[in-house]
Tab-separated table of C-alpha atoms in Angstrom:
chain	number	residue	atom	x	y	z
A	1	MET	CA	-12.532	-48.410	-67.913
A	2	ILE	CA	-11.656	-52.123	-68.654
A	3	ASN	CA	-11.108	-53.458	-72.186
A	4	ILE	CA	-9.335	-55.758	-74.277
A	5	SER	CA	-7.352	-53.883	-76.871
A	6	ALA	CA	-6.063	-55.682	-80.081
A	7	ALA	CA	-2.922	-53.187	-80.131
A	8	ASP	CA	-1.424	-55.284	-76.941
A	9	TYR	CA	-1.661	-58.551	-78.774
A	10	LEU	CA	0.348	-60.524	-81.307
A	11	ASP	CA	2.134	-58.460	-83.894
A	12	ARG	CA	2.372	-54.593	-83.208
A	13	GLY	CA	0.247	-52.338	-84.953
A	14	SER	CA	-2.666	-53.362	-87.510
A	15	GLN	CA	-5.078	-53.202	-84.728
A	16	HIS	CA	-7.850	-51.855	-87.109
A	17	SER	CA	-8.389	-55.516	-88.081
A	18	GLY	CA	-9.036	-56.511	-84.324
A	19	LEU	CA	-7.866	-59.594	-82.616
A	20	TRP	CA	-9.787	-62.044	-85.004
A	21	GLY	CA	-7.647	-60.443	-87.866
A	22	LYS	CA	-4.191	-60.246	-86.185
A	23	LEU	CA	-4.657	-63.762	-85.043
A	24	GLN	CA	-5.310	-64.910	-88.707
A	25	SER	CA	-2.222	-62.869	-89.963
A	26	TYR	CA	-0.247	-64.547	-87.289
A	27	LEU	CA	-1.586	-68.072	-88.066
A	28	LYS	CA	-0.910	-67.605	-91.518
A	29	SER	CA	2.798	-66.683	-90.973
A	30	GLN	CA	3.015	-70.062	-89.338
A	31	TYR	CA	1.581	-71.710	-92.272
A	32	GLU	CA	-1.626	-72.524	-90.173
A	33	ASP	CA	-5.204	-72.167	-91.769
A	34	ILE	CA	-7.375	-70.263	-89.317
A	35	GLU	CA	-10.304	-72.451	-90.458
A	36	ASP	CA	-8.789	-75.160	-88.499
A	37	TYR	CA	-9.353	-73.571	-85.424
A	38	PRO	CA	-13.003	-72.314	-85.334
A	39	TYR	CA	-12.989	-71.891	-81.467
A	40	ILE	CA	-10.399	-69.703	-79.497
A	41	TYR	CA	-10.055	-69.058	-75.754
A	42	LEU	CA	-7.855	-66.243	-74.387
A	43	VAL	CA	-6.444	-66.024	-70.926
A	44	THR	CA	-4.871	-62.389	-70.338
A	45	ALA	CA	-4.902	-59.507	-68.261
A	46	PRO	CA	-7.131	-56.539	-69.712
A	47	ARG	CA	-6.419	-52.961	-69.880
A	48	PHE	CA	-7.402	-50.836	-66.831
A	49	LEU	CA	-7.468	-46.959	-67.439
A	50	GLY	CA	-5.336	-47.495	-70.444
A	51	TYR	CA	-2.659	-49.562	-68.752
A	52	SER	CA	-1.793	-53.201	-69.080
A	53	PHE	CA	1.233	-55.150	-68.369
A	54	ASN	CA	0.975	-59.063	-69.540
A	55	PRO	CA	4.023	-61.088	-68.330
A	56	VAL	CA	2.269	-64.073	-70.426
A	57	SER	CA	-1.047	-64.434	-72.292
A	58	PHE	CA	-2.347	-67.935	-73.436
A	59	TRP	CA	-4.403	-68.449	-76.292
A	60	TYR	CA	-6.314	-71.899	-76.555
A	61	LEU	CA	-7.023	-73.045	-80.079
A	62	TYR	CA	-9.616	-75.851	-80.629
A	63	ASN	CA	-10.790	-77.642	-83.925
A	64	LYS	CA	-14.233	-78.320	-84.920
A	65	LYS	CA	-14.520	-81.207	-82.328
A	66	MET	CA	-13.666	-78.964	-79.636
A	67	GLU	CA	-10.471	-80.590	-78.934
A	68	LEU	CA	-7.598	-78.281	-77.884
A	69	VAL	CA	-5.063	-78.954	-80.432
A	70	ALA	CA	-2.806	-75.893	-80.343
A	71	MET	CA	-1.782	-72.934	-77.954
A	72	ILE	CA	-0.168	-69.548	-78.343
A	73	LEU	CA	2.054	-68.040	-75.694
A	74	GLU	CA	2.857	-64.353	-75.836
A	75	VAL	CA	5.544	-63.526	-73.600
A	76	ASN	CA	6.661	-60.054	-72.792
A	77	ASN	CA	9.606	-59.049	-70.848
A	78	THR	CA	10.139	-55.831	-68.756
A	79	PHE	CA	12.100	-54.331	-71.686
A	80	ASP	CA	8.870	-53.959	-73.907
A	81	GLU	CA	10.134	-56.939	-75.850
A	82	ARG	CA	7.869	-59.724	-77.134
A	83	ARG	CA	8.100	-63.467	-78.224
A	84	ILE	CA	5.050	-65.283	-79.382
A	85	TYR	CA	5.692	-69.264	-79.403
A	86	PHE	CA	3.290	-71.476	-81.485
A	87	LEU	CA	2.804	-74.885	-79.709
A	88	LYS	CA	1.032	-77.356	-81.731
A	89	GLY	CA	-0.083	-80.764	-80.150
A	90	ALA	CA	-3.024	-82.225	-78.901
A	91	THR	CA	-4.854	-83.435	-75.583
A	92	PRO	CA	-5.507	-87.373	-75.044
A	93	PRO	CA	-8.435	-88.097	-76.789
A	94	ILE	CA	-11.864	-88.643	-75.182
A	95	GLU	CA	-12.968	-92.305	-75.150
A	96	GLN	CA	-16.556	-92.435	-76.127
A	97	ASN	CA	-17.560	-94.152	-72.511
A	98	GLU	CA	-15.773	-91.246	-70.638
A	99	GLU	CA	-17.914	-88.710	-72.412
A	100	GLU	CA	-20.523	-88.846	-69.592
A	101	THR	CA	-18.495	-89.919	-66.618
A	102	SER	CA	-15.118	-88.391	-66.747
A	103	ALA	CA	-15.455	-85.594	-69.410
A	104	THR	CA	-13.864	-83.375	-66.839
A	105	ASN	CA	-10.913	-85.792	-66.170
A	106	PRO	CA	-8.286	-83.059	-64.730
A	107	SER	CA	-5.615	-85.385	-65.811
A	108	ARG	CA	-5.987	-84.632	-69.563
A	109	LYS	CA	-3.747	-81.556	-70.042
A	110	PHE	CA	-2.157	-80.259	-73.245
A	111	LYS	CA	1.637	-80.520	-72.962
A	112	HIS	CA	4.411	-79.225	-75.007
A	113	SER	CA	8.276	-78.131	-74.815
A	114	TRP	CA	10.503	-75.992	-76.983
A	115	ILE	CA	13.867	-74.291	-76.899
A	116	LYS	CA	14.023	-71.167	-74.910
A	117	ASP	CA	15.472	-68.211	-77.279
A	118	PHE	CA	13.838	-65.038	-75.608
A	119	HIS	CA	15.555	-63.061	-72.503
A	120	VAL	CA	12.826	-62.707	-69.989
A	121	SER	CA	14.831	-62.253	-66.573
A	122	PRO	CA	18.303	-61.265	-66.094
A	123	PHE	CA	19.063	-63.926	-63.650
A	124	ASN	CA	18.554	-66.336	-66.099
A	125	SER	CA	20.777	-66.578	-69.856
A	126	ARG	CA	19.024	-66.874	-73.253
A	127	LYS	CA	19.955	-70.775	-73.077
A	128	GLY	CA	17.448	-73.337	-71.949
A	129	SER	CA	14.235	-74.992	-72.620
A	130	TYR	CA	10.479	-74.528	-71.413
A	131	ALA	CA	7.851	-77.180	-70.559
A	132	LEU	CA	4.234	-76.488	-70.595
A	133	SER	CA	1.496	-78.477	-68.953
A	134	ALA	CA	-1.798	-76.766	-69.384
A	135	GLN	CA	-5.313	-77.798	-67.950
A	136	ASP	CA	-7.973	-77.727	-71.190
A	137	PRO	CA	-10.470	-74.984	-69.677
A	138	ILE	CA	-13.435	-75.954	-71.795
A	139	LEU	CA	-13.253	-79.468	-70.247
A	140	THR	CA	-14.013	-77.976	-66.723
A	141	GLN	CA	-16.980	-75.987	-67.737
A	142	PHE	CA	-19.026	-79.181	-66.961
A	143	ASP	CA	-18.281	-78.044	-63.364
A	144	ASP	CA	-20.043	-74.798	-64.015
A	145	ALA	CA	-16.986	-72.854	-63.532
A	146	ILE	CA	-14.011	-72.491	-66.021
A	147	LYS	CA	-10.756	-73.295	-64.285
A	148	ILE	CA	-7.108	-72.183	-65.340
A	149	ASP	CA	-4.433	-74.375	-64.130
A	150	ASN	CA	-0.994	-73.741	-66.418
A	151	THR	CA	2.376	-74.799	-65.181
A	152	ILE	CA	5.674	-73.715	-67.084
A	153	THR	CA	8.861	-75.257	-66.009
A	154	LEU	CA	12.249	-73.413	-67.149
A	155	SER	CA	15.259	-76.064	-67.587
A	156	SER	CA	18.699	-75.108	-67.850
A	157	SER	CA	20.965	-76.306	-70.938
A	158	LYS	CA	22.142	-79.194	-69.195
A	159	ALA	CA	18.323	-80.384	-68.923
A	160	HIS	CA	18.058	-79.094	-64.782
A	161	ALA	CA	15.000	-77.704	-63.854
A	162	LYS	CA	15.716	-74.096	-62.335
A	163	LEU	CA	12.316	-72.478	-62.151
A	164	VAL	CA	8.537	-73.602	-61.877
A	165	ALA	CA	5.799	-70.934	-62.777
A	166	ARG	CA	2.145	-71.867	-61.974
A	167	ILE	CA	-1.107	-69.787	-62.915
A	168	PHE	CA	-4.102	-71.467	-61.564
A	169	SER	CA	-7.784	-70.416	-60.625
A	170	THR	CA	-8.414	-69.686	-56.919
A	171	GLN	CA	-12.238	-69.144	-57.007
A	172	PRO	CA	-15.001	-69.849	-59.419
A	173	SER	CA	-15.142	-67.911	-62.833
A	174	ILE	CA	-17.038	-64.889	-63.095
A	175	ASP	CA	-19.527	-64.121	-66.070
A	176	PRO	CA	-19.585	-60.323	-66.369
A	177	THR	CA	-22.622	-60.131	-68.317
A	178	THR	CA	-24.406	-61.528	-65.182
A	179	LEU	CA	-22.994	-58.578	-63.023
A	180	GLY	CA	-25.282	-56.045	-62.016
A	181	TYR	CA	-24.054	-52.175	-61.503
A	182	TRP	CA	-22.917	-53.166	-57.865
A	183	GLY	CA	-21.294	-56.620	-58.739
A	184	ARG	CA	-19.579	-54.758	-61.497
A	185	PHE	CA	-18.351	-51.746	-58.636
A	186	ARG	CA	-17.244	-54.707	-56.618
A	187	PHE	CA	-15.084	-56.378	-59.303
A	188	ILE	CA	-13.382	-53.222	-60.313
A	189	ALA	CA	-12.626	-52.216	-56.578
A	190	SER	CA	-11.085	-55.721	-55.819
A	191	TRP	CA	-8.742	-56.069	-58.869
A	192	TRP	CA	-8.006	-52.396	-60.464
A	193	TRP	CA	-4.820	-52.224	-58.696
A	194	VAL	CA	-3.387	-55.574	-59.594
A	195	GLY	CA	-1.951	-54.474	-62.954
A	196	PHE	CA	-0.412	-51.401	-61.495
A	197	VAL	CA	1.532	-53.242	-59.018
A	198	THR	CA	2.872	-56.034	-61.307
A	199	PHE	CA	5.940	-54.140	-62.373
A	200	PRO	CA	6.682	-52.763	-59.015
A	201	ARG	CA	6.528	-56.648	-57.793
A	202	ILE	CA	8.845	-57.671	-60.261
A	203	VAL	CA	11.407	-55.005	-59.140
A	204	LYS	CA	11.031	-55.937	-55.651
A	205	GLU	CA	11.851	-59.597	-56.247
A	206	ALA	CA	14.699	-58.599	-58.581
A	207	GLY	CA	16.333	-56.578	-55.922
A	208	LYS	CA	15.992	-59.393	-53.312
A	209	LEU	CA	17.706	-61.718	-55.707
A	210	PHE	CA	20.538	-59.345	-56.529
A	211	PHE	CA	21.317	-57.897	-52.920
A	212	ARG	CA	20.620	-60.939	-50.884
A	213	LYS	CA	21.108	-63.798	-52.897
A	214	ARG	CA	23.897	-62.279	-55.082
A	215	LEU	CA	22.769	-63.820	-58.120
A	216	HIS	CA	24.796	-63.492	-61.636
A	217	VAL	CA	23.172	-60.814	-63.808
A	218	TRP	CA	22.991	-61.505	-67.614
A	219	PHE	CA	22.980	-58.381	-69.597
A	220	ARG	CA	20.336	-58.010	-71.921
A	221	PRO	CA	20.746	-59.346	-75.473
A	222	GLU	CA	19.154	-57.984	-78.618
A	223	VAL	CA	16.198	-60.094	-79.812
A	224	LEU	CA	16.651	-62.772	-82.503
A	225	ARG	CA	14.660	-62.463	-85.558
A	226	GLU	CA	11.889	-64.595	-84.435
A	227	SER	CA	10.819	-62.165	-81.489
A	228	ILE	CA	9.743	-58.744	-81.573
A	229	GLY	CA	11.731	-56.022	-80.644
A	230	ARG	CA	10.703	-52.967	-78.379
A	231	ARG	CA	8.788	-50.017	-79.659
A	232	ALA	CA	10.832	-47.411	-81.299
A	233	THR	CA	11.385	-43.749	-79.679
A	234	GLU	CA	10.530	-40.806	-81.109
A	235	ASP	CA	14.162	-40.097	-82.458
A	236	GLU	CA	14.670	-43.569	-83.500
A	237	ILE	CA	11.340	-43.023	-85.809
A	238	ILE	CA	12.843	-39.783	-87.429
A	239	ILE	CA	16.050	-41.725	-88.100
A	240	GLU	CA	14.009	-44.755	-89.662
A	241	ARG	CA	12.039	-42.538	-92.004
A	242	THR	CA	15.255	-40.984	-93.499
A	243	PHE	CA	16.812	-44.298	-93.641
A	244	ARG	CA	13.656	-45.741	-95.305
A	245	SER	CA	13.726	-42.936	-97.984
A	246	LEU	CA	17.464	-43.400	-98.583
A	247	LEU	CA	16.850	-47.098	-99.125
A	248	ARG	CA	14.027	-46.668	-101.437
A	249	SER	CA	16.118	-44.065	-103.548
A	250	LEU	CA	19.143	-46.285	-103.793
A	251	VAL	CA	16.918	-49.416	-104.906
A	252	GLU	CA	15.212	-47.522	-107.406
A	253	ALA	CA	18.117	-45.999	-109.054
A	254	SER	CA	20.173	-49.257	-108.889
A	255	ASN	CA	20.480	-52.180	-111.378
A	256	LEU	CA	19.901	-54.808	-108.909
A	257	GLY	CA	18.451	-57.944	-110.286
A	258	SER	CA	16.295	-58.358	-106.988
A	259	SER	CA	13.818	-56.067	-104.920
A	260	ILE	CA	14.311	-55.676	-101.344
A	261	LYS	CA	11.633	-56.275	-98.907
A	262	TYR	CA	12.373	-54.179	-95.960
A	263	ILE	CA	10.944	-55.182	-92.467
A	264	SER	CA	10.974	-52.552	-89.838
A	265	PRO	CA	9.958	-52.249	-86.376
A	266	VAL	CA	8.413	-49.054	-87.204
A	267	HIS	CA	5.151	-49.465	-89.006
A	268	SER	CA	4.907	-47.130	-92.242
A	269	SER	CA	1.224	-47.958	-92.468
A	270	PRO	CA	-1.452	-48.919	-89.407
A	271	SER	CA	-1.702	-52.447	-91.514
A	272	SER	CA	1.972	-53.467	-92.231
A	273	ASN	CA	5.560	-53.064	-91.067
A	274	GLU	CA	6.894	-54.580	-94.553
A	275	GLU	CA	7.495	-52.402	-97.719
A	276	THR	CA	9.068	-53.678	-100.977
A	277	PHE	CA	11.445	-51.419	-102.947
A	278	HIS	CA	11.850	-52.495	-106.768
A	279	PRO	CA	14.840	-51.256	-108.859
A	280	LYS	CA	14.413	-49.350	-112.170
A	281	SER	CA	14.995	-52.582	-114.086
A	282	SER	CA	11.917	-53.953	-112.547
A	283	THR	CA	9.016	-53.241	-114.876
A	284	LEU	CA	5.959	-55.487	-116.229
A	285	SER	CA	8.164	-56.509	-119.137
A	286	ALA	CA	11.230	-57.276	-117.172
A	287	PRO	CA	10.384	-58.465	-113.467
A	288	PRO	CA	13.325	-59.060	-110.918
A	289	GLN	CA	15.172	-61.990	-112.037
A	290	HIS	CA	15.843	-63.487	-108.067
A	291	ASP	CA	13.987	-63.644	-105.063
A	292	PRO	CA	13.633	-60.406	-103.207
A	293	ILE	CA	16.393	-59.529	-100.325
A	294	VAL	CA	14.960	-59.630	-97.280
A	295	LEU	CA	16.445	-56.864	-94.762
A	296	ASN	CA	14.665	-57.418	-91.452
A	297	ILE	CA	15.635	-54.874	-88.734
A	298	THR	CA	14.895	-56.654	-85.339
A	299	THR	CA	15.399	-53.643	-82.853
A	300	PRO	CA	15.128	-49.708	-83.090
A	301	LEU	CA	18.520	-49.812	-81.798
A	302	PHE	CA	19.732	-50.620	-85.556
A	303	TYR	CA	18.742	-46.648	-86.270
A	304	ALA	CA	20.551	-45.213	-83.127
A	305	ARG	CA	23.804	-47.361	-83.937
A	306	LEU	CA	23.392	-46.110	-87.698
A	307	ALA	CA	23.590	-42.879	-87.105
A	308	HIS	CA	26.549	-43.155	-84.784
A	309	ASP	CA	28.719	-44.840	-87.336
A	310	SER	CA	31.067	-43.176	-90.073
A	311	HIS	CA	29.440	-44.736	-92.934
A	312	ILE	CA	26.363	-47.029	-93.786
A	313	SER	CA	28.497	-49.628	-95.544
A	314	ALA	CA	31.014	-50.144	-92.418
A	315	TYR	CA	28.164	-50.409	-89.643
A	316	LEU	CA	26.402	-53.023	-91.994
A	317	SER	CA	29.586	-55.057	-92.900
A	318	HIS	CA	30.405	-55.283	-89.037
A	319	GLU	CA	27.053	-56.757	-88.241
A	320	ILE	CA	26.991	-59.286	-90.895
A	321	LEU	CA	30.621	-60.404	-90.226
A	322	THR	CA	30.252	-60.518	-86.506
A	323	ASP	CA	29.562	-63.953	-85.024
A	324	ASP	CA	27.720	-62.481	-81.746
A	325	ALA	CA	24.068	-62.654	-82.060
A	326	LYS	CA	23.615	-60.961	-78.559
A	327	ASN	CA	24.120	-57.717	-80.382
A	328	ARG	CA	23.027	-58.134	-83.830
A	329	THR	CA	20.266	-55.589	-84.749
A	330	PHE	CA	19.089	-56.723	-88.171
A	331	TYR	CA	19.297	-59.902	-90.962
A	332	ILE	CA	19.927	-59.819	-94.426
A	333	SER	CA	19.124	-62.952	-96.679
A	334	HIS	CA	21.861	-61.724	-99.273
A	335	PRO	CA	24.571	-59.631	-97.764
A	336	GLN	CA	26.900	-59.174	-100.864
A	337	PRO	CA	24.259	-57.505	-103.349
A	338	PHE	CA	22.759	-55.674	-100.581
A	339	LEU	CA	26.395	-53.882	-99.362
A	340	ARG	CA	27.285	-53.420	-103.034
A	341	LEU	CA	24.201	-51.041	-102.904
A	342	PHE	CA	25.863	-48.616	-100.606
A	343	ASP	CA	29.444	-49.115	-101.738
A	344	GLU	CA	28.424	-48.249	-105.331
A	345	ARG	CA	26.863	-45.023	-104.248
A	346	SER	CA	29.751	-43.959	-101.512
A	347	THR	CA	32.170	-44.498	-104.130
A	348	ASP	CA	30.699	-41.852	-106.375
A	349	ASP	CA	30.731	-39.401	-103.685
A	350	ILE	CA	34.319	-39.473	-103.404
A	351	SER	CA	35.132	-40.387	-107.034
A	352	THR	CA	35.909	-36.654	-107.842
A	353	ARG	CA	38.860	-36.595	-105.542
A	354	THR	CA	42.123	-35.996	-107.577
A	355	SER	CA	45.878	-37.163	-107.034
A	356	ASP	CA	46.883	-33.622	-106.053
A	357	THR	CA	43.693	-32.931	-103.839
A	358	SER	CA	44.619	-33.467	-100.079
A	359	PRO	CA	41.912	-34.637	-97.697
A	360	LYS	CA	41.801	-31.703	-95.767
A	361	GLN	CA	41.016	-29.649	-98.952
A	362	LEU	CA	38.399	-32.089	-99.960
A	363	HIS	CA	36.840	-32.192	-96.788
A	364	THR	CA	36.572	-28.201	-96.650
A	365	SER	CA	35.259	-28.077	-100.147
A	366	THR	CA	32.950	-30.811	-99.843
A	367	LEU	CA	31.644	-29.431	-96.286
A	368	THR	CA	31.125	-25.911	-98.061
A	369	GLU	CA	29.477	-27.293	-101.204
A	370	GLN	CA	26.994	-29.071	-99.082
A	371	LEU	CA	25.861	-26.248	-96.922
A	372	ASN	CA	26.222	-23.918	-99.663
A	373	HIS	CA	22.227	-24.371	-100.119
A	374	GLU	CA	19.844	-21.371	-100.549
A	375	ARG	CA	17.382	-23.160	-98.080
A	376	TYR	CA	19.807	-23.000	-95.145
A	377	SER	CA	20.100	-20.080	-93.046
A	378	THR	CA	22.976	-18.868	-91.214
A	379	TYR	CA	21.944	-20.642	-87.952
A	380	ASP	CA	21.319	-23.844	-90.083
A	381	ARG	CA	24.920	-23.806	-91.382
A	382	LEU	CA	26.214	-23.488	-87.820
A	383	ALA	CA	24.144	-26.118	-86.649
A	384	TRP	CA	25.272	-28.792	-89.365
A	385	ARG	CA	29.016	-27.710	-88.961
A	386	PHE	CA	28.589	-28.242	-85.142
A	387	LEU	CA	27.082	-31.762	-86.231
A	388	HIS	CA	30.068	-32.379	-88.495
A	389	TRP	CA	32.344	-31.512	-85.576
A	390	LEU	CA	30.778	-33.888	-83.091
A	391	CYS	CA	31.097	-36.634	-85.764
A	392	ASN	CA	34.649	-36.248	-86.314
A	393	HIS	CA	35.251	-36.401	-82.519
A	394	ARG	CA	32.599	-38.818	-81.343
A	395	ARG	CA	33.296	-42.336	-80.149
A	396	ARG	CA	31.961	-45.544	-81.560
A	397	PRO	CA	29.498	-46.764	-79.143
A	398	LEU	CA	30.382	-50.411	-77.645
A	399	SER	CA	27.847	-52.529	-75.871
A	400	PRO	CA	28.157	-53.373	-72.281
A	401	GLN	CA	28.621	-57.101	-73.398
A	402	GLN	CA	31.935	-56.585	-75.246
A	403	GLY	CA	34.710	-56.877	-72.820
A	404	GLN	CA	38.440	-55.239	-72.887
A	405	LYS	CA	39.588	-57.379	-75.458
A	406	GLN	CA	36.839	-57.056	-78.130
A	407	GLN	CA	37.158	-53.051	-77.443
A	408	GLN	CA	40.750	-53.113	-78.740
A	409	GLN	CA	39.962	-55.476	-81.723
A	410	GLN	CA	37.304	-53.183	-82.672
A	411	GLN	CA	39.678	-49.903	-82.344
A	412	GLN	CA	42.283	-51.735	-84.255
A	413	ARG	CA	39.589	-52.781	-87.108
A	414	TYR	CA	38.582	-49.188	-87.227
A	415	ALA	CA	42.176	-47.506	-87.223
A	416	ASN	CA	43.176	-48.749	-90.646
A	417	GLN	CA	40.113	-47.397	-92.511
A	418	ILE	CA	39.382	-44.191	-93.687
A	419	ASP	CA	36.728	-42.163	-91.904
A	420	ILE	CA	34.439	-41.184	-94.429
A	421	ARG	CA	33.097	-38.350	-92.090
A	422	GLN	CA	36.448	-36.596	-92.509
A	423	LEU	CA	35.895	-36.120	-96.210
A	424	GLY	CA	32.254	-34.793	-95.126
A	425	PHE	CA	29.035	-36.062	-93.899
A	426	SER	CA	27.820	-39.601	-94.014
A	427	HIS	CA	25.935	-40.936	-96.599
A	428	LEU	CA	22.514	-40.600	-94.363
A	429	ASP	CA	23.554	-37.037	-93.262
A	430	ARG	CA	24.086	-35.888	-96.936
A	431	PHE	CA	20.520	-37.383	-97.774
A	432	ALA	CA	18.669	-35.682	-95.066
A	433	MET	CA	20.246	-32.637	-96.138
A	434	SER	CA	19.558	-32.584	-99.931
A	435	ARG	CA	16.361	-34.468	-99.869
A	436	GLY	CA	13.142	-33.784	-98.431
A	437	SER	CA	11.860	-30.626	-96.898
A	438	ARG	CA	13.884	-28.237	-94.648
A	439	GLU	CA	11.739	-29.350	-91.652
A	440	GLN	CA	12.524	-32.911	-92.101
A	441	ALA	CA	16.297	-32.202	-92.263
A	442	VAL	CA	16.208	-30.036	-89.212
A	443	ARG	CA	14.500	-33.054	-87.155
A	444	TYR	CA	16.986	-35.362	-88.448
A	445	ARG	CA	19.793	-32.828	-87.374
A	446	THR	CA	18.420	-32.329	-83.803
A	447	VAL	CA	18.141	-35.846	-83.229
A	448	VAL	CA	21.639	-36.885	-84.531
A	449	THR	CA	23.221	-34.065	-82.533
A	450	LYS	CA	21.452	-35.024	-79.540
A	451	MET	CA	22.553	-38.677	-79.468
A	452	LEU	CA	26.151	-37.710	-80.307
A	453	LEU	CA	26.136	-35.153	-77.296
A	454	ALA	CA	24.538	-37.973	-75.172
A	455	ASP	CA	27.315	-40.052	-75.485
A	456	ILE	CA	29.773	-37.085	-74.376
A	457	LEU	CA	27.358	-35.809	-71.535
A	458	ALA	CA	24.865	-38.384	-70.297
A	459	PHE	CA	26.342	-41.654	-70.651
A	460	GLY	CA	24.439	-42.347	-74.110
A	461	TYR	CA	21.103	-41.490	-72.789
A	462	PRO	CA	19.310	-38.870	-74.988
A	463	GLU	CA	16.422	-39.204	-72.740
A	464	VAL	CA	18.473	-37.240	-70.061
A	465	PHE	CA	18.520	-34.215	-72.358
A	466	ASP	CA	14.513	-34.401	-72.707
A	467	ALA	CA	14.250	-34.450	-69.148
A	468	ALA	CA	16.513	-31.568	-68.849
A	469	GLY	CA	14.727	-29.732	-71.583
A	470	TYR	CA	11.473	-30.411	-69.548
A	471	VAL	CA	12.810	-29.005	-66.238
A	472	LEU	CA	14.360	-26.010	-68.310
A	473	LYS	CA	10.853	-25.420	-69.374
A	474	VAL	CA	9.265	-25.549	-66.004
A	475	LEU	CA	11.943	-23.364	-64.527
A	476	CYS	CA	11.303	-20.634	-67.247
A	477	SER	CA	7.639	-20.673	-66.569
A	478	TYR	CA	8.071	-20.341	-62.894
A	479	LEU	CA	10.516	-17.504	-63.412
A	480	PHE	CA	7.993	-16.178	-65.849
A	481	VAL	CA	5.440	-16.008	-63.441
A	482	ALA	CA	7.372	-15.000	-60.501
A	483	ALA	CA	8.541	-11.890	-62.919
A	484	VAL	CA	4.668	-11.065	-63.640
A	485	LYS	CA	3.839	-11.254	-60.015
A	486	LEU	CA	6.720	-8.682	-59.143
A	487	PHE	CA	5.956	-6.281	-61.694
A	488	TRP	CA	2.521	-6.125	-60.873
A	489	GLY	CA	3.293	-5.868	-57.464
A	490	TRP	CA	5.612	-2.920	-58.278
A	491	VAL	CA	2.874	-1.416	-60.520
A	492	LEU	CA	-0.131	-1.672	-57.668
A	493	VAL	CA	2.274	0.127	-55.082
């Protein structure tokens, strides 16, 4: 009923290794040794009936002398995004003559400050800094009860304090192993509702700030590479699998002098979200000549945008050249060789065009050849042609942060370019059509069609179609049951 799940903490996935294994992996990514912290204390809210919402969790890391030398703060916002801060410092040392008389001195606190780079509240920008003052809970155990007392201060970019949040103990701590059946029942009956009302409380207070206080609202920016993006939807997972297969095929067929390290918000295996693709020249006798090219996808929105754009290379170039970190969905360590990976293949796709072939003729022949495959039924051909029509009449999505001037600049930017979809399907579309099973191609086509239709009919929210489909199923079930009742009533009469 109440439990601590490793899946709720640190990096997403890899819960099979448990909290200790995930903590070890995280400390390794911070160039820290788990052996330096043999004692660890976690303050968090547990799951109840499978539900948990933790705005912040505190990890206390102690050295072999039981001194608090580091802390880990896991901050979660209401958009299912996460930022993990590793804070290294130390509390003031305990003098030898203080061990018996003042070992529980409450003034001895762990203090640290750091730059804010994560969007938590719509009423505060991503700028500013945090300052933490945390009581060492182990030092309070001499009072026969562990006490928590942490204060976080948010300051503006001009070093003005804006918000002070404090979490502290109001009653002595409880050891669950000492509780009987009645004590456990009373504990659960007293606290089961807290986790469920946390989010509604946040919405309530946000409503007060917006409607009563008229505070300015900051649109949510995309997470930076140091943060963890939201979980991917089922639609985004389908597109991610297609893009992963395409990237693997391109790298393995290329002559790149480097491998590509692909970091995705979608885990390809339970233990890792990273995968390395090697070019055909990478063999035991001829290893890659340079360090791997790192492609880090920071948010699943990357795959939804990829399905909207005319060509992969055009979208990637736009993201790389833009100086707006609020809308960036990926980071690449070596942009030029990575972009050539797609440009070469896309050039091969249109290299058969001759000087006396009009774009319309090329469009028609290409589309016919792509659909002239024995595994496609008449319905499949019609569905792909409908998707192709949507691609040619779609509007490239713009984020809410982009103003009218940016929209005009973007429209002018794309007005002078050749829309690859007018010459046939996009690179990702053609790959989905020609590679993999028919079931995979159908799933990909369905997802992209739904996304493009949502831009036209549902303000860009594919979830509206999912809800409409659910309502339609319920309505059909109701009509079927009503028809059966009417039929049997007529038979019995």
